[in-house]
JSON list of C-alpha atoms in Angstrom, two decimals:
[
{"chain": "V", "resi": 15, "resn": "MET", "atom": "CA", "xyz": [-20.05, -50.25, 24.80]},
{"chain": "V", "resi": 16, "resn": "ALA", "atom": "CA", "xyz": [-19.79, -48.87, 21.25]},
{"chain": "V", "resi": 17, "resn": "GLU", "atom": "CA", "xyz": [-17.81, -51.94, 20.23]},
{"chain": "V", "resi": 18, "resn": "SER", "atom": "CA", "xyz": [-20.65, -54.20, 21.44]},
{"chain": "V", "resi": 19, "resn": "VAL", "atom": "CA", "xyz": [-23.20, -52.15, 19.49]},
{"chain": "V", "resi": 20, "resn": "ASP", "atom": "CA", "xyz": [-21.00, -52.36, 16.37]},
{"chain": "V", "resi": 21, "resn": "ARG", "atom": "CA", "xyz": [-20.69, -56.16, 16.75]},
{"chain": "V", "resi": 22, "resn": "ASP", "atom": "CA", "xyz": [-24.46, -56.51, 17.16]},
{"chain": "V", "resi": 23, "resn": "ALA", "atom": "CA", "xyz": [-25.08, -54.29, 14.14]},
{"chain": "V", "resi": 24, "resn": "ASN", "atom": "CA", "xyz": [-22.55, -56.28, 12.11]},
{"chain": "V", "resi": 25, "resn": "ARG", "atom": "CA", "xyz": [-24.20, -59.58, 13.13]},
{"chain": "V", "resi": 26, "resn": "ALA", "atom": "CA", "xyz": [-27.62, -58.25, 12.16]},
{"chain": "V", "resi": 27, "resn": "LEU", "atom": "CA", "xyz": [-26.28, -56.92, 8.87]},
{"chain": "V", "resi": 28, "resn": "ARG", "atom": "CA", "xyz": [-24.54, -60.24, 8.14]},
{"chain": "V", "resi": 29, "resn": "ALA", "atom": "CA", "xyz": [-27.72, -62.18, 8.94]},
{"chain": "V", "resi": 30, "resn": "ARG", "atom": "CA", "xyz": [-29.73, -59.95, 6.62]},
{"chain": "V", "resi": 31, "resn": "PHE", "atom": "CA", "xyz": [-27.10, -60.31, 3.90]},
{"chain": "V", "resi": 32, "resn": "ASP", "atom": "CA", "xyz": [-27.15, -64.11, 4.26]},
{"chain": "V", "resi": 33, "resn": "GLU", "atom": "CA", "xyz": [-30.96, -64.07, 3.99]},
{"chain": "V", "resi": 34, "resn": "VAL", "atom": "CA", "xyz": [-30.96, -61.87, 0.88]},
{"chain": "V", "resi": 35, "resn": "TYR", "atom": "CA", "xyz": [-28.12, -63.85, -0.68]},
{"chain": "V", "resi": 36, "resn": "GLY", "atom": "CA", "xyz": [-30.03, -67.10, -0.05]},
{"chain": "V", "resi": 37, "resn": "GLU", "atom": "CA", "xyz": [-33.10, -65.65, -1.76]},
{"chain": "V", "resi": 38, "resn": "TYR", "atom": "CA", "xyz": [-30.92, -64.54, -4.67]},
{"chain": "V", "resi": 39, "resn": "ARG", "atom": "CA", "xyz": [-29.32, -68.00, -5.04]},
{"chain": "V", "resi": 40, "resn": "GLN", "atom": "CA", "xyz": [-32.75, -69.64, -5.00]},
{"chain": "V", "resi": 41, "resn": "LEU", "atom": "CA", "xyz": [-34.02, -67.20, -7.61]},
{"chain": "V", "resi": 42, "resn": "ARG", "atom": "CA", "xyz": [-30.92, -67.61, -9.77]},
{"chain": "V", "resi": 43, "resn": "SER", "atom": "CA", "xyz": [-31.05, -71.41, -9.65]},
{"chain": "V", "resi": 44, "resn": "GLY", "atom": "CA", "xyz": [-34.63, -71.41, -10.89]},
{"chain": "V", "resi": 45, "resn": "LEU", "atom": "CA", "xyz": [-34.18, -68.70, -13.50]},
{"chain": "V", "resi": 46, "resn": "ASP", "atom": "CA", "xyz": [-33.31, -71.04, -16.36]},
{"chain": "V", "resi": 47, "resn": "ASP", "atom": "CA", "xyz": [-36.33, -73.19, -15.57]},
{"chain": "V", "resi": 48, "resn": "LEU", "atom": "CA", "xyz": [-38.58, -70.13, -15.38]},
{"chain": "V", "resi": 49, "resn": "GLN", "atom": "CA", "xyz": [-37.28, -68.77, -18.69]},
{"chain": "V", "resi": 50, "resn": "ALA", "atom": "CA", "xyz": [-37.95, -72.11, -20.39]},
{"chain": "V", "resi": 51, "resn": "LYS", "atom": "CA", "xyz": [-41.48, -72.27, -18.98]},
{"chain": "V", "resi": 52, "resn": "LEU", "atom": "CA", "xyz": [-42.21, -68.69, -20.06]},
{"chain": "V", "resi": 53, "resn": "ALA", "atom": "CA", "xyz": [-40.84, -69.38, -23.56]},
{"chain": "V", "resi": 54, "resn": "GLU", "atom": "CA", "xyz": [-43.16, -72.39, -23.86]},
{"chain": "V", "resi": 55, "resn": "LEU", "atom": "CA", "xyz": [-46.24, -70.70, -22.41]},
{"chain": "V", "resi": 56, "resn": "ARG", "atom": "CA", "xyz": [-49.11, -70.51, -24.87]},
{"chain": "V", "resi": 57, "resn": "VAL", "atom": "CA", "xyz": [-52.67, -69.42, -24.20]},
{"chain": "V", "resi": 58, "resn": "THR", "atom": "CA", "xyz": [-55.39, -70.03, -26.77]},
{"chain": "V", "resi": 59, "resn": "GLU", "atom": "CA", "xyz": [-58.75, -68.29, -26.72]},
{"chain": "V", "resi": 60, "resn": "ARG", "atom": "CA", "xyz": [-61.76, -68.63, -29.04]},
{"chain": "V", "resi": 61, "resn": "SER", "atom": "CA", "xyz": [-64.32, -66.01, -29.96]},
{"chain": "V", "resi": 62, "resn": "GLU", "atom": "CA", "xyz": [-67.83, -66.63, -28.64]},
{"chain": "V", "resi": 63, "resn": "ASP", "atom": "CA", "xyz": [-68.99, -67.89, -32.03]},
{"chain": "V", "resi": 64, "resn": "GLY", "atom": "CA", "xyz": [-65.87, -70.02, -32.54]},
{"chain": "V", "resi": 65, "resn": "GLN", "atom": "CA", "xyz": [-64.89, -68.24, -35.75]},
{"chain": "V", "resi": 66, "resn": "VAL", "atom": "CA", "xyz": [-61.65, -66.72, -34.40]},
{"chain": "V", "resi": 67, "resn": "THR", "atom": "CA", "xyz": [-58.95, -68.56, -32.47]},
{"chain": "V", "resi": 68, "resn": "ALA", "atom": "CA", "xyz": [-55.99, -66.59, -31.10]},
{"chain": "V", "resi": 69, "resn": "THR", "atom": "CA", "xyz": [-52.89, -68.01, -29.46]},
{"chain": "V", "resi": 70, "resn": "VAL", "atom": "CA", "xyz": [-50.52, -65.74, -27.55]},
{"chain": "V", "resi": 71, "resn": "GLY", "atom": "CA", "xyz": [-47.27, -66.17, -25.65]},
{"chain": "V", "resi": 72, "resn": "ALA", "atom": "CA", "xyz": [-46.27, -65.21, -22.12]},
{"chain": "V", "resi": 73, "resn": "ARG", "atom": "CA", "xyz": [-46.02, -61.49, -22.91]},
{"chain": "V", "resi": 74, "resn": "GLY", "atom": "CA", "xyz": [-49.31, -61.48, -24.80]},
{"chain": "V", "resi": 75, "resn": "GLU", "atom": "CA", "xyz": [-47.54, -61.52, -28.17]},
{"chain": "V", "resi": 76, "resn": "VAL", "atom": "CA", "xyz": [-49.65, -63.03, -30.93]},
{"chain": "V", "resi": 77, "resn": "ILE", "atom": "CA", "xyz": [-48.40, -66.45, -32.01]},
{"chain": "V", "resi": 78, "resn": "THR", "atom": "CA", "xyz": [-51.25, -67.41, -34.34]},
{"chain": "V", "resi": 79, "resn": "ILE", "atom": "CA", "xyz": [-54.69, -66.28, -35.38]},
{"chain": "V", "resi": 80, "resn": "GLU", "atom": "CA", "xyz": [-56.93, -68.81, -37.06]},
{"chain": "V", "resi": 81, "resn": "LEU", "atom": "CA", "xyz": [-60.12, -67.89, -38.86]},
{"chain": "V", "resi": 82, "resn": "ASP", "atom": "CA", "xyz": [-62.96, -70.31, -39.47]},
{"chain": "V", "resi": 83, "resn": "GLN", "atom": "CA", "xyz": [-64.38, -70.32, -43.00]},
{"chain": "V", "resi": 84, "resn": "GLY", "atom": "CA", "xyz": [-67.63, -68.90, -41.62]},
{"chain": "V", "resi": 85, "resn": "VAL", "atom": "CA", "xyz": [-66.06, -65.45, -41.16]},
{"chain": "V", "resi": 86, "resn": "TYR", "atom": "CA", "xyz": [-66.15, -64.90, -44.92]},
{"chain": "V", "resi": 87, "resn": "ARG", "atom": "CA", "xyz": [-69.95, -65.20, -45.16]},
{"chain": "V", "resi": 88, "resn": "ASP", "atom": "CA", "xyz": [-70.58, -62.04, -43.17]},
{"chain": "V", "resi": 89, "resn": "ARG", "atom": "CA", "xyz": [-68.14, -59.82, -45.10]},
{"chain": "V", "resi": 90, "resn": "ASP", "atom": "CA", "xyz": [-68.13, -57.21, -42.35]},
{"chain": "V", "resi": 91, "resn": "ALA", "atom": "CA", "xyz": [-64.45, -56.35, -42.02]},
{"chain": "V", "resi": 92, "resn": "ALA", "atom": "CA", "xyz": [-64.96, -53.99, -39.06]},
{"chain": "V", "resi": 93, "resn": "ALA", "atom": "CA", "xyz": [-66.90, -56.61, -37.09]},
{"chain": "V", "resi": 94, "resn": "LEU", "atom": "CA", "xyz": [-64.24, -59.21, -37.86]},
{"chain": "V", "resi": 95, "resn": "GLY", "atom": "CA", "xyz": [-61.52, -56.81, -36.72]},
{"chain": "V", "resi": 96, "resn": "ARG", "atom": "CA", "xyz": [-63.34, -56.21, -33.43]},
{"chain": "V", "resi": 97, "resn": "LYS", "atom": "CA", "xyz": [-63.85, -59.95, -32.93]},
{"chain": "V", "resi": 98, "resn": "ILE", "atom": "CA", "xyz": [-60.15, -60.64, -33.52]},
{"chain": "V", "resi": 99, "resn": "THR", "atom": "CA", "xyz": [-59.16, -57.81, -31.19]},
{"chain": "V", "resi": 100, "resn": "ARG", "atom": "CA", "xyz": [-61.45, -59.01, -28.36]},
{"chain": "V", "resi": 101, "resn": "THR", "atom": "CA", "xyz": [-60.24, -62.59, -28.74]},
{"chain": "V", "resi": 102, "resn": "VAL", "atom": "CA", "xyz": [-56.57, -61.57, -28.66]},
{"chain": "V", "resi": 103, "resn": "GLN", "atom": "CA", "xyz": [-57.19, -59.32, -25.65]},
{"chain": "V", "resi": 104, "resn": "ARG", "atom": "CA", "xyz": [-58.84, -62.16, -23.70]},
{"chain": "V", "resi": 105, "resn": "ALA", "atom": "CA", "xyz": [-55.96, -64.49, -24.57]},
{"chain": "V", "resi": 106, "resn": "ALA", "atom": "CA", "xyz": [-53.41, -61.84, -23.55]},
{"chain": "V", "resi": 107, "resn": "ALA", "atom": "CA", "xyz": [-55.18, -61.26, -20.21]},
{"chain": "V", "resi": 108, "resn": "LYS", "atom": "CA", "xyz": [-55.11, -65.00, -19.49]},
{"chain": "V", "resi": 109, "resn": "ALA", "atom": "CA", "xyz": [-51.44, -65.13, -20.52]},
{"chain": "V", "resi": 110, "resn": "ALA", "atom": "CA", "xyz": [-50.65, -62.29, -18.09]},
{"chain": "V", "resi": 111, "resn": "THR", "atom": "CA", "xyz": [-52.31, -64.23, -15.26]},
{"chain": "V", "resi": 112, "resn": "ALA", "atom": "CA", "xyz": [-50.49, -67.44, -16.24]},
{"chain": "V", "resi": 113, "resn": "THR", "atom": "CA", "xyz": [-47.19, -65.52, -16.35]},
{"chain": "V", "resi": 114, "resn": "GLN", "atom": "CA", "xyz": [-47.85, -64.04, -12.89]},
{"chain": "V", "resi": 115, "resn": "ASP", "atom": "CA", "xyz": [-48.62, -67.52, -11.55]},
{"chain": "V", "resi": 116, "resn": "LEU", "atom": "CA", "xyz": [-45.38, -68.92, -12.98]},
{"chain": "V", "resi": 117, "resn": "VAL", "atom": "CA", "xyz": [-43.22, -66.07, -11.76]},
{"chain": "V", "resi": 118, "resn": "ALA", "atom": "CA", "xyz": [-44.84, -66.14, -8.31]},
{"chain": "V", "resi": 119, "resn": "GLY", "atom": "CA", "xyz": [-43.14, -69.47, -7.68]},
{"chain": "V", "resi": 120, "resn": "TYR", "atom": "CA", "xyz": [-39.74, -67.81, -8.09]},
{"chain": "V", "resi": 121, "resn": "LEU", "atom": "CA", "xyz": [-40.09, -64.36, -6.52]},
{"chain": "V", "resi": 122, "resn": "PRO", "atom": "CA", "xyz": [-41.08, -63.20, -3.05]},
{"chain": "V", "resi": 123, "resn": "PRO", "atom": "CA", "xyz": [-44.79, -62.20, -3.09]},
{"chain": "V", "resi": 124, "resn": "ALA", "atom": "CA", "xyz": [-44.11, -58.66, -1.86]},
{"chain": "V", "resi": 125, "resn": "SER", "atom": "CA", "xyz": [-41.35, -57.97, -4.39]},
{"chain": "V", "resi": 126, "resn": "GLY", "atom": "CA", "xyz": [-41.49, -54.95, -6.66]},
{"chain": "V", "resi": 127, "resn": "SER", "atom": "CA", "xyz": [-41.28, -57.28, -9.64]},
{"chain": "V", "resi": 128, "resn": "MET", "atom": "CA", "xyz": [-44.46, -59.11, -8.63]},
{"chain": "V", "resi": 129, "resn": "ASP", "atom": "CA", "xyz": [-46.22, -55.79, -8.04]},
{"chain": "V", "resi": 130, "resn": "PHE", "atom": "CA", "xyz": [-45.14, -54.68, -11.52]},
{"chain": "V", "resi": 131, "resn": "LEU", "atom": "CA", "xyz": [-46.47, -57.89, -13.09]},
{"chain": "V", "resi": 132, "resn": "ARG", "atom": "CA", "xyz": [-49.80, -57.40, -11.33]},
{"chain": "V", "resi": 133, "resn": "THR", "atom": "CA", "xyz": [-50.22, -53.67, -11.98]},
{"chain": "V", "resi": 134, "resn": "GLY", "atom": "CA", "xyz": [-47.98, -52.79, -14.91]},
{"chain": "V", "resi": 135, "resn": "GLU", "atom": "CA", "xyz": [-46.79, -49.73, -12.96]},
{"chain": "V", "resi": 136, "resn": "PHE", "atom": "CA", "xyz": [-43.06, -49.04, -13.13]},
{"chain": "V", "resi": 137, "resn": "GLY", "atom": "CA", "xyz": [-43.29, -47.33, -9.76]},
{"chain": "V", "resi": 138, "resn": "ALA", "atom": "CA", "xyz": [-43.74, -50.77, -8.19]},
{"chain": "V", "resi": 139, "resn": "LEU", "atom": "CA", "xyz": [-40.26, -51.68, -9.36]},
{"chain": "V", "resi": 140, "resn": "LEU", "atom": "CA", "xyz": [-38.76, -48.61, -7.75]},
{"chain": "V", "resi": 141, "resn": "ARG", "atom": "CA", "xyz": [-40.65, -48.44, -4.44]},
{"chain": "V", "resi": 142, "resn": "ARG", "atom": "CA", "xyz": [-38.66, -51.25, -2.84]},
{"chain": "V", "resi": 143, "resn": "ALA", "atom": "CA", "xyz": [-35.35, -49.76, -3.96]},
{"chain": "V", "resi": 144, "resn": "ASP", "atom": "CA", "xyz": [-36.42, -46.34, -2.68]},
{"chain": "V", "resi": 145, "resn": "THR", "atom": "CA", "xyz": [-37.28, -47.86, 0.69]},
{"chain": "V", "resi": 146, "resn": "ALA", "atom": "CA", "xyz": [-33.91, -49.63, 0.91]},
{"chain": "V", "resi": 147, "resn": "VAL", "atom": "CA", "xyz": [-32.05, -46.45, 0.02]},
{"chain": "V", "resi": 148, "resn": "GLU", "atom": "CA", "xyz": [-34.02, -44.46, 2.61]},
{"chain": "V", "resi": 149, "resn": "ARG", "atom": "CA", "xyz": [-33.25, -47.07, 5.28]},
{"chain": "V", "resi": 150, "resn": "GLY", "atom": "CA", "xyz": [-29.57, -46.93, 4.38]},
{"chain": "V", "resi": 151, "resn": "LEU", "atom": "CA", "xyz": [-29.54, -43.16, 4.60]},
{"chain": "V", "resi": 152, "resn": "ASP", "atom": "CA", "xyz": [-31.34, -43.23, 7.94]},
{"chain": "V", "resi": 153, "resn": "GLN", "atom": "CA", "xyz": [-28.82, -45.69, 9.35]},
{"chain": "V", "resi": 154, "resn": "HIS", "atom": "CA", "xyz": [-25.75, -43.91, 8.02]},
{"chain": "V", "resi": 155, "resn": "GLY", "atom": "CA", "xyz": [-26.86, -40.29, 7.82]}
]
């Protein structure tokens, strides 16, 4: 009887391993493609008045900021700073969404990594691992 239970448990464990390994192989095979797409990702946003143009990369890092000649007429440095900041923030928010969309094609939707990309909370990365560890302890402890 115990031998039958062990065989069934081993079959279930092997099936789960094969499933996880298949997901890993799929992820790994697309990783180079994903990295190339993320490296090429650029999002450009313009201020409402068109005087500031900001381009950011996949992580929201500033690639370029272009200023129209009209910004020099106003001579209000604080207002210009705020305009640049708002424009970069909008571009970075769009880049974050574009990055999530790209990565979503390579990761399971309920993965901790996708949760982290959506929320920015490191806890999302750990919750899935915590759950797996708890399951392992329950099965073996």
